[in-house]
């Protein structure tokens, strides 16, 4: 049985599902490799417009698999470094996915799973979802996921939850910015569908460019170089194929060609 399953519908919505509910979708080297392959596949597929990250069972992901941790306990430094690089690559591919990403968090998300949620552009959670950066409890730290978690919830909250390893609720996760919406379990799919409808109304090329824009301007000094860069970007996209189509559709009061009929 594959621990990761990918389904792409006729609208170009790719759902990547962690499929190991008996182990609460806990990470090991196999699921990390399968997730990386799935993320690379949908990232390079021109038919895919939106990516949803979901999981089967009552937990989103319980973090590291116990048997994997037992194996890692006897790893050399070089073997640990190799494993860390594999996890880092999975997170990198998801974080910089050129399409919008939505995490569907129905239950517990611990350890590295918080990293997965942080790498998605949006996250919809049920009230029974909970989160924990539990690494320090066992003498470790959330190192590989840290750039993405700090970007999602900020330094102040990271300093607390990295060091206390306390469990926090979906409501707290929403207050921190980790989760976009908290809705009852039976409303999760309809809420995600509303986000999909919003996203499909937008130019695919502009969505990709807008997402990259966030990465490129975040935390930069607003100087002449940044101003020139942003001016160039808007000029470039105005004369692009989809930029011209979008402006034309707006002025002619018609639907642009990228909106599904």
PDB file of C-alpha atoms in Angstrom:
ATOM      1  CA  UNK A   1       0.000   0.000   0.000  1.00  0.00           C
ATOM      2  CA  UNK A   2       1.288   3.441  -0.929  1.00  0.00           C
ATOM      3  CA  UNK A   3       1.537   5.701   2.083  1.00  0.00           C
ATOM      4  CA  UNK A   4       0.818   8.682  -0.190  1.00  0.00           C
ATOM      5  CA  UNK A   5      -1.955   8.816  -2.796  1.00  0.00           C
ATOM      6  CA  UNK A   6      -2.411  11.572  -5.388  1.00  0.00           C
ATOM      7  CA  UNK A   7      -5.680  12.309  -7.209  1.00  0.00           C
ATOM      8  CA  UNK A   8      -6.146  15.037  -9.840  1.00  0.00           C
ATOM      9  CA  UNK A   9      -9.694  15.977 -10.854  1.00  0.00           C
ATOM     10  CA  UNK A  10     -10.848  17.416 -14.171  1.00  0.00           C
ATOM     11  CA  UNK A  11     -10.515  20.991 -12.835  1.00  0.00           C
ATOM     12  CA  UNK A  12      -6.834  20.512 -12.069  1.00  0.00           C
ATOM     13  CA  UNK A  13      -7.267  20.144  -8.290  1.00  0.00           C
ATOM     14  CA  UNK A  14      -4.576  17.768  -7.026  1.00  0.00           C
ATOM     15  CA  UNK A  15      -5.192  16.143  -3.655  1.00  0.00           C
ATOM     16  CA  UNK A  16      -2.094  14.599  -2.089  1.00  0.00           C
ATOM     17  CA  UNK A  17      -3.229  12.318   0.739  1.00  0.00           C
ATOM     18  CA  UNK A  18      -1.123  10.735   3.469  1.00  0.00           C
ATOM     19  CA  UNK A  19      -2.562   7.240   3.621  1.00  0.00           C
ATOM     20  CA  UNK A  20      -1.245   5.454   6.695  1.00  0.00           C
ATOM     21  CA  UNK A  21      -4.030   5.972   9.261  1.00  0.00           C
ATOM     22  CA  UNK A  22      -3.069   2.941  11.367  1.00  0.00           C
ATOM     23  CA  UNK A  23       0.158   4.759  12.242  1.00  0.00           C
ATOM     24  CA  UNK A  24      -1.540   8.170  12.396  1.00  0.00           C
ATOM     25  CA  UNK A  25       0.305   9.145   9.174  1.00  0.00           C
ATOM     26  CA  UNK A  26       3.563   9.371  11.082  1.00  0.00           C
ATOM     27  CA  UNK A  27       6.686  10.244   9.097  1.00  0.00           C
ATOM     28  CA  UNK A  28       9.383   7.797   8.134  1.00  0.00           C
ATOM     29  CA  UNK A  29      11.872   7.778   5.281  1.00  0.00           C
ATOM     30  CA  UNK A  30       9.327   6.055   2.997  1.00  0.00           C
ATOM     31  CA  UNK A  31       6.500   8.567   3.443  1.00  0.00           C
ATOM     32  CA  UNK A  32       8.974  11.460   3.160  1.00  0.00           C
ATOM     33  CA  UNK A  33      10.235  10.089  -0.165  1.00  0.00           C
ATOM     34  CA  UNK A  34       6.681   9.502  -1.422  1.00  0.00           C
ATOM     35  CA  UNK A  35       5.540  12.988  -0.393  1.00  0.00           C
ATOM     36  CA  UNK A  36       8.556  14.559  -2.100  1.00  0.00           C
ATOM     37  CA  UNK A  37       7.817  12.635  -5.304  1.00  0.00           C
ATOM     38  CA  UNK A  38       4.132  13.599  -5.166  1.00  0.00           C
ATOM     39  CA  UNK A  39       4.912  17.288  -4.584  1.00  0.00           C
ATOM     40  CA  UNK A  40       7.400  17.313  -7.462  1.00  0.00           C
ATOM     41  CA  UNK A  41       4.870  15.579  -9.713  1.00  0.00           C
ATOM     42  CA  UNK A  42       2.048  18.068  -9.138  1.00  0.00           C
ATOM     43  CA  UNK A  43       4.447  21.041  -9.221  1.00  0.00           C
ATOM     44  CA  UNK A  44       5.575  20.124 -12.737  1.00  0.00           C
ATOM     45  CA  UNK A  45       2.116  19.191 -14.073  1.00  0.00           C
ATOM     46  CA  UNK A  46       0.758  22.114 -16.112  1.00  0.00           C
ATOM     47  CA  UNK A  47      -2.803  20.783 -15.690  1.00  0.00           C
ATOM     48  CA  UNK A  48      -2.650  21.185 -11.911  1.00  0.00           C
ATOM     49  CA  UNK A  49      -3.857  24.536 -10.624  1.00  0.00           C
ATOM     50  CA  UNK A  50      -4.312  23.923  -6.884  1.00  0.00           C
ATOM     51  CA  UNK A  51      -2.818  21.400  -4.459  1.00  0.00           C
ATOM     52  CA  UNK A  52      -4.590  20.112  -1.347  1.00  0.00           C
ATOM     53  CA  UNK A  53      -2.607  18.253   1.318  1.00  0.00           C
ATOM     54  CA  UNK A  54      -4.831  15.877   3.281  1.00  0.00           C
ATOM     55  CA  UNK A  55      -4.643  12.657   5.270  1.00  0.00           C
ATOM     56  CA  UNK A  56      -6.751   9.623   6.101  1.00  0.00           C
ATOM     57  CA  UNK A  57      -7.878   8.741   9.604  1.00  0.00           C
ATOM     58  CA  UNK A  58      -8.340  10.745  12.768  1.00  0.00           C
ATOM     59  CA  UNK A  59      -4.854  12.329  12.805  1.00  0.00           C
ATOM     60  CA  UNK A  60      -3.320  14.650  10.247  1.00  0.00           C
ATOM     61  CA  UNK A  61       0.135  13.341  11.172  1.00  0.00           C
ATOM     62  CA  UNK A  62       1.658  12.288  14.480  1.00  0.00           C
ATOM     63  CA  UNK A  63       5.152  13.442  13.517  1.00  0.00           C
ATOM     64  CA  UNK A  64       8.012  10.927  13.451  1.00  0.00           C
ATOM     65  CA  UNK A  65       7.206   7.212  13.277  1.00  0.00           C
ATOM     66  CA  UNK A  66       8.336   5.278  16.386  1.00  0.00           C
ATOM     67  CA  UNK A  67      10.166   2.554  14.437  1.00  0.00           C
ATOM     68  CA  UNK A  68      11.937   5.195  12.364  1.00  0.00           C
ATOM     69  CA  UNK A  69      13.010   6.945  15.555  1.00  0.00           C
ATOM     70  CA  UNK A  70      14.349   3.656  16.917  1.00  0.00           C
ATOM     71  CA  UNK A  71      16.457   3.239  13.782  1.00  0.00           C
ATOM     72  CA  UNK A  72      17.657   6.849  13.904  1.00  0.00           C
ATOM     73  CA  UNK A  73      18.793   6.428  17.502  1.00  0.00           C
ATOM     74  CA  UNK A  74      21.709   4.309  16.270  1.00  0.00           C
ATOM     75  CA  UNK A  75      22.486   6.371  13.156  1.00  0.00           C
ATOM     76  CA  UNK A  76      25.865   8.000  12.712  1.00  0.00           C
ATOM     77  CA  UNK A  77      26.119  11.754  12.307  1.00  0.00           C
ATOM     78  CA  UNK A  78      26.439  11.295   8.535  1.00  0.00           C
ATOM     79  CA  UNK A  79      23.327   9.080   8.402  1.00  0.00           C
ATOM     80  CA  UNK A  80      21.373  11.606  10.466  1.00  0.00           C
ATOM     81  CA  UNK A  81      22.503  14.366   8.133  1.00  0.00           C
ATOM     82  CA  UNK A  82      21.307  12.366   5.123  1.00  0.00           C
ATOM     83  CA  UNK A  83      17.876  11.839   6.713  1.00  0.00           C
ATOM     84  CA  UNK A  84      17.645  15.527   7.611  1.00  0.00           C
ATOM     85  CA  UNK A  85      18.393  16.525   4.035  1.00  0.00           C
ATOM     86  CA  UNK A  86      15.571  14.268   2.790  1.00  0.00           C
ATOM     87  CA  UNK A  87      13.073  15.934   5.132  1.00  0.00           C
ATOM     88  CA  UNK A  88      14.396  19.389   4.242  1.00  0.00           C
ATOM     89  CA  UNK A  89      13.943  18.691   0.530  1.00  0.00           C
ATOM     90  CA  UNK A  90      10.331  17.577   1.035  1.00  0.00           C
ATOM     91  CA  UNK A  91       9.549  20.788   2.918  1.00  0.00           C
ATOM     92  CA  UNK A  92      11.358  22.951   0.363  1.00  0.00           C
ATOM     93  CA  UNK A  93       9.407  21.496  -2.555  1.00  0.00           C
ATOM     94  CA  UNK A  94       6.085  22.017  -0.776  1.00  0.00           C
ATOM     95  CA  UNK A  95       6.891  25.521   0.458  1.00  0.00           C
ATOM     96  CA  UNK A  96       7.977  26.781  -2.953  1.00  0.00           C
ATOM     97  CA  UNK A  97       5.263  24.948  -4.897  1.00  0.00           C
ATOM     98  CA  UNK A  98       4.362  27.253  -7.835  1.00  0.00           C
ATOM     99  CA  UNK A  99       0.654  26.552  -7.321  1.00  0.00           C
ATOM    100  CA  UNK A 100      -1.476  27.557  -4.302  1.00  0.00           C
ATOM    101  CA  UNK A 101      -1.572  24.925  -1.554  1.00  0.00           C
ATOM    102  CA  UNK A 102      -4.210  24.181   1.081  1.00  0.00           C
ATOM    103  CA  UNK A 103      -3.685  21.938   4.119  1.00  0.00           C
ATOM    104  CA  UNK A 104      -6.740  20.018   5.347  1.00  0.00           C
ATOM    105  CA  UNK A 105      -6.060  19.392   9.043  1.00  0.00           C
ATOM    106  CA  UNK A 106      -8.721  17.179  10.586  1.00  0.00           C
ATOM    107  CA  UNK A 107      -6.802  16.040  13.669  1.00  0.00           C
ATOM    108  CA  UNK A 108      -3.496  16.070  15.505  1.00  0.00           C
ATOM    109  CA  UNK A 109      -0.470  17.599  13.755  1.00  0.00           C
ATOM    110  CA  UNK A 110       2.705  17.037  15.745  1.00  0.00           C
ATOM    111  CA  UNK A 111       6.379  17.748  15.119  1.00  0.00           C
ATOM    112  CA  UNK A 112       7.212  17.700  11.428  1.00  0.00           C
ATOM    113  CA  UNK A 113       3.505  17.852  10.574  1.00  0.00           C
ATOM    114  CA  UNK A 114       3.462  21.432  11.874  1.00  0.00           C
ATOM    115  CA  UNK A 115       6.172  22.037   9.283  1.00  0.00           C
ATOM    116  CA  UNK A 116       3.929  20.642   6.543  1.00  0.00           C
ATOM    117  CA  UNK A 117       1.065  22.941   7.557  1.00  0.00           C
ATOM    118  CA  UNK A 118       3.465  25.905   7.729  1.00  0.00           C
ATOM    119  CA  UNK A 119       4.649  25.214   4.172  1.00  0.00           C
ATOM    120  CA  UNK A 120       1.103  25.423   2.779  1.00  0.00           C
ATOM    121  CA  UNK A 121      -0.343  28.772   1.714  1.00  0.00           C
ATOM    122  CA  UNK A 122      -3.607  28.162   3.582  1.00  0.00           C
ATOM    123  CA  UNK A 123      -4.851  25.679   6.156  1.00  0.00           C
ATOM    124  CA  UNK A 124      -8.383  24.660   7.087  1.00  0.00           C
ATOM    125  CA  UNK A 125      -8.690  22.848  10.423  1.00  0.00           C
ATOM    126  CA  UNK A 126     -11.461  21.226  12.417  1.00  0.00           C
ATOM    127  CA  UNK A 127     -11.969  22.169  16.092  1.00  0.00           C
ATOM    128  CA  UNK A 128     -10.545  18.777  17.097  1.00  0.00           C
ATOM    129  CA  UNK A 129      -7.242  19.500  15.365  1.00  0.00           C
ATOM    130  CA  UNK A 130      -4.332  20.127  17.720  1.00  0.00           C
ATOM    131  CA  UNK A 131      -0.701  21.057  17.248  1.00  0.00           C
ATOM    132  CA  UNK A 132       2.536  20.411  19.102  1.00  0.00           C
ATOM    133  CA  UNK A 133       6.201  21.124  18.470  1.00  0.00           C
ATOM    134  CA  UNK A 134       7.217  18.315  20.770  1.00  0.00           C
ATOM    135  CA  UNK A 135      10.870  17.772  19.838  1.00  0.00           C
ATOM    136  CA  UNK A 136      12.456  19.172  23.010  1.00  0.00           C
ATOM    137  CA  UNK A 137      10.537  16.619  25.103  1.00  0.00           C
ATOM    138  CA  UNK A 138      12.879  13.942  23.749  1.00  0.00           C
ATOM    139  CA  UNK A 139      16.048  16.011  23.691  1.00  0.00           C
ATOM    140  CA  UNK A 140      15.761  17.225  20.098  1.00  0.00           C
ATOM    141  CA  UNK A 141      14.701  20.472  18.414  1.00  0.00           C
ATOM    142  CA  UNK A 142      12.460  21.385  15.426  1.00  0.00           C
ATOM    143  CA  UNK A 143      15.467  22.428  13.350  1.00  0.00           C
ATOM    144  CA  UNK A 144      14.545  21.388   9.792  1.00  0.00           C
ATOM    145  CA  UNK A 145      11.007  22.744   9.960  1.00  0.00           C
ATOM    146  CA  UNK A 146      12.012  25.919  11.817  1.00  0.00           C
ATOM    147  CA  UNK A 147      12.367  28.327   8.843  1.00  0.00           C
ATOM    148  CA  UNK A 148       8.810  27.557   7.756  1.00  0.00           C
ATOM    149  CA  UNK A 149       7.236  27.536  11.225  1.00  0.00           C
ATOM    150  CA  UNK A 150       8.892  30.823  12.210  1.00  0.00           C
ATOM    151  CA  UNK A 151       7.689  32.355   8.913  1.00  0.00           C
ATOM    152  CA  UNK A 152       4.162  31.150   9.695  1.00  0.00           C
ATOM    153  CA  UNK A 153       3.771  32.087  13.370  1.00  0.00           C
ATOM    154  CA  UNK A 154       6.584  34.585  14.015  1.00  0.00           C
ATOM    155  CA  UNK A 155       9.541  34.652  16.373  1.00  0.00           C
ATOM    156  CA  UNK A 156       7.673  35.378  19.593  1.00  0.00           C
ATOM    157  CA  UNK A 157       5.279  32.441  19.315  1.00  0.00           C
ATOM    158  CA  UNK A 158       8.069  30.175  18.043  1.00  0.00           C
ATOM    159  CA  UNK A 159      10.185  30.972  21.097  1.00  0.00           C
ATOM    160  CA  UNK A 160       7.314  29.829  23.295  1.00  0.00           C
ATOM    161  CA  UNK A 161       6.136  26.710  21.481  1.00  0.00           C
ATOM    162  CA  UNK A 162       9.615  25.494  20.459  1.00  0.00           C
ATOM    163  CA  UNK A 163      10.689  25.526  24.116  1.00  0.00           C
ATOM    164  CA  UNK A 164       7.539  24.538  26.035  1.00  0.00           C
ATOM    165  CA  UNK A 165       6.502  21.743  23.641  1.00  0.00           C
ATOM    166  CA  UNK A 166       2.953  22.392  24.834  1.00  0.00           C
ATOM    167  CA  UNK A 167      -0.021  21.256  22.816  1.00  0.00           C
ATOM    168  CA  UNK A 168      -2.184  24.028  21.365  1.00  0.00           C
ATOM    169  CA  UNK A 169      -5.646  24.091  19.835  1.00  0.00           C
ATOM    170  CA  UNK A 170      -6.898  24.853  16.346  1.00  0.00           C
ATOM    171  CA  UNK A 171      -8.243  28.169  17.649  1.00  0.00           C
ATOM    172  CA  UNK A 172      -4.810  29.127  18.983  1.00  0.00           C
ATOM    173  CA  UNK A 173      -3.245  28.008  15.704  1.00  0.00           C
ATOM    174  CA  UNK A 174      -5.624  30.348  13.883  1.00  0.00           C
ATOM    175  CA  UNK A 175      -4.706  33.242  16.182  1.00  0.00           C
ATOM    176  CA  UNK A 176      -1.026  32.566  15.480  1.00  0.00           C
ATOM    177  CA  UNK A 177      -1.585  32.522  11.710  1.00  0.00           C
ATOM    178  CA  UNK A 178      -0.756  28.837  11.249  1.00  0.00           C
ATOM    179  CA  UNK A 179      -4.377  28.021  10.368  1.00  0.00           C
ATOM    180  CA  UNK A 180      -6.567  30.156   8.101  1.00  0.00           C
ATOM    181  CA  UNK A 181     -10.015  28.793   9.002  1.00  0.00           C
ATOM    182  CA  UNK A 182     -11.407  26.645  11.819  1.00  0.00           C
ATOM    183  CA  UNK A 183     -14.709  25.007  10.870  1.00  0.00           C
ATOM    184  CA  UNK A 184     -16.679  21.984  12.000  1.00  0.00           C
ATOM    185  CA  UNK A 185     -15.472  18.701  10.490  1.00  0.00           C
ATOM    186  CA  UNK A 186     -18.509  18.389   8.230  1.00  0.00           C
ATOM    187  CA  UNK A 187     -17.842  21.896   6.845  1.00  0.00           C
ATOM    188  CA  UNK A 188     -14.158  21.414   6.021  1.00  0.00           C
ATOM    189  CA  UNK A 189     -14.634  20.242   2.454  1.00  0.00           C
ATOM    190  CA  UNK A 190     -17.178  22.952   1.606  1.00  0.00           C
ATOM    191  CA  UNK A 191     -14.843  25.594   3.080  1.00  0.00           C
ATOM    192  CA  UNK A 192     -11.964  24.264   0.980  1.00  0.00           C
ATOM    193  CA  UNK A 193     -14.255  24.270  -2.034  1.00  0.00           C
ATOM    194  CA  UNK A 194     -14.971  27.966  -1.457  1.00  0.00           C
ATOM    195  CA  UNK A 195     -11.209  28.644  -1.491  1.00  0.00           C
ATOM    196  CA  UNK A 196     -10.886  26.582  -4.669  1.00  0.00           C
ATOM    197  CA  UNK A 197     -13.638  28.638  -6.336  1.00  0.00           C
ATOM    198  CA  UNK A 198     -11.841  31.856  -5.401  1.00  0.00           C
ATOM    199  CA  UNK A 199      -8.512  30.565  -6.703  1.00  0.00           C
ATOM    200  CA  UNK A 200      -9.888  29.190  -9.992  1.00  0.00           C
ATOM    201  CA  UNK A 201     -11.293  32.637 -10.788  1.00  0.00           C
ATOM    202  CA  UNK A 202      -7.751  34.032 -10.921  1.00  0.00           C
ATOM    203  CA  UNK A 203      -5.075  33.956 -13.598  1.00  0.00           C
ATOM    204  CA  UNK A 204      -2.841  30.879 -13.042  1.00  0.00           C
ATOM    205  CA  UNK A 205       0.263  32.786 -14.156  1.00  0.00           C
ATOM    206  CA  UNK A 206      -0.593  35.746 -11.926  1.00  0.00           C
ATOM    207  CA  UNK A 207      -1.220  33.468  -8.934  1.00  0.00           C
ATOM    208  CA  UNK A 208       2.197  31.862  -9.380  1.00  0.00           C
ATOM    209  CA  UNK A 209       3.851  35.271  -9.778  1.00  0.00           C
ATOM    210  CA  UNK A 210       1.999  36.699  -6.763  1.00  0.00           C
ATOM    211  CA  UNK A 211       3.075  33.798  -4.565  1.00  0.00           C
ATOM    212  CA  UNK A 212       6.698  34.232  -5.641  1.00  0.00           C
ATOM    213  CA  UNK A 213       6.368  37.960  -4.996  1.00  0.00           C
ATOM    214  CA  UNK A 214       5.707  37.297  -1.307  1.00  0.00           C
ATOM    215  CA  UNK A 215       8.916  35.274  -0.987  1.00  0.00           C
ATOM    216  CA  UNK A 216      10.936  37.890  -2.840  1.00  0.00           C
ATOM    217  CA  UNK A 217       9.781  41.016  -0.964  1.00  0.00           C
ATOM    218  CA  UNK A 218       9.372  39.614   2.565  1.00  0.00           C
ATOM    219  CA  UNK A 219      11.699  41.228   5.110  1.00  0.00           C
ATOM    220  CA  UNK A 220      13.530  43.257   2.468  1.00  0.00           C
ATOM    221  CA  UNK A 221      14.423  46.897   2.941  1.00  0.00           C
ATOM    222  CA  UNK A 222      12.179  49.162   0.856  1.00  0.00           C
ATOM    223  CA  UNK A 223      14.917  50.778  -1.161  1.00  0.00           C
ATOM    224  CA  UNK A 224      15.328  51.873  -4.780  1.00  0.00           C
ATOM    225  CA  UNK A 225      16.339  48.355  -5.824  1.00  0.00           C
ATOM    226  CA  UNK A 226      13.174  46.790  -4.406  1.00  0.00           C
ATOM    227  CA  UNK A 227      10.976  49.540  -5.847  1.00  0.00           C
ATOM    228  CA  UNK A 228      12.552  49.061  -9.273  1.00  0.00           C
ATOM    229  CA  UNK A 229      12.079  45.300  -9.013  1.00  0.00           C
ATOM    230  CA  UNK A 230       8.369  45.579  -8.200  1.00  0.00           C
ATOM    231  CA  UNK A 231       7.822  48.160 -10.963  1.00  0.00           C
ATOM    232  CA  UNK A 232       9.448  45.816 -13.459  1.00  0.00           C
ATOM    233  CA  UNK A 233       7.297  42.916 -12.329  1.00  0.00           C
ATOM    234  CA  UNK A 234       4.005  44.765 -12.809  1.00  0.00           C
ATOM    235  CA  UNK A 235       5.137  46.071 -16.218  1.00  0.00           C
ATOM    236  CA  UNK A 236       6.136  42.553 -17.275  1.00  0.00           C
ATOM    237  CA  UNK A 237       2.856  40.967 -16.236  1.00  0.00           C
ATOM    238  CA  UNK A 238       0.733  43.720 -17.807  1.00  0.00           C
ATOM    239  CA  UNK A 239       2.136  42.893 -21.244  1.00  0.00           C
ATOM    240  CA  UNK A 240       2.051  39.098 -20.675  1.00  0.00           C
ATOM    241  CA  UNK A 241      -0.499  36.865 -22.389  1.00  0.00           C
ATOM    242  CA  UNK A 242      -2.654  36.371 -19.292  1.00  0.00           C
ATOM    243  CA  UNK A 243      -2.186  39.982 -18.218  1.00  0.00           C
ATOM    244  CA  UNK A 244      -3.557  41.155 -21.559  1.00  0.00           C
ATOM    245  CA  UNK A 245      -6.394  38.612 -21.412  1.00  0.00           C
ATOM    246  CA  UNK A 246      -7.347  39.657 -17.878  1.00  0.00           C
ATOM    247  CA  UNK A 247      -7.329  43.373 -18.658  1.00  0.00           C
ATOM    248  CA  UNK A 248      -9.253  42.763 -21.885  1.00  0.00           C
ATOM    249  CA  UNK A 249     -11.887  40.664 -20.135  1.00  0.00           C
ATOM    250  CA  UNK A 250     -12.305  43.282 -17.417  1.00  0.00           C
ATOM    251  CA  UNK A 251     -12.710  46.157 -19.901  1.00  0.00           C
ATOM    252  CA  UNK A 252     -15.010  44.122 -22.166  1.00  0.00           C
ATOM    253  CA  UNK A 253     -17.078  42.896 -19.200  1.00  0.00           C
ATOM    254  CA  UNK A 254     -16.597  39.200 -20.016  1.00  0.00           C
ATOM    255  CA  UNK A 255     -15.112  36.180 -18.255  1.00  0.00           C
ATOM    256  CA  UNK A 256     -11.383  35.605 -18.819  1.00  0.00           C
ATOM    257  CA  UNK A 257     -10.498  32.372 -20.570  1.00  0.00           C
ATOM    258  CA  UNK A 258      -8.988  30.735 -17.464  1.00  0.00           C
ATOM    259  CA  UNK A 259     -12.324  30.606 -15.592  1.00  0.00           C
ATOM    260  CA  UNK A 260     -13.889  27.149 -16.042  1.00  0.00           C
ATOM    261  CA  UNK A 261     -17.087  27.213 -18.060  1.00  0.00           C
TER     262      UNK A 261
END
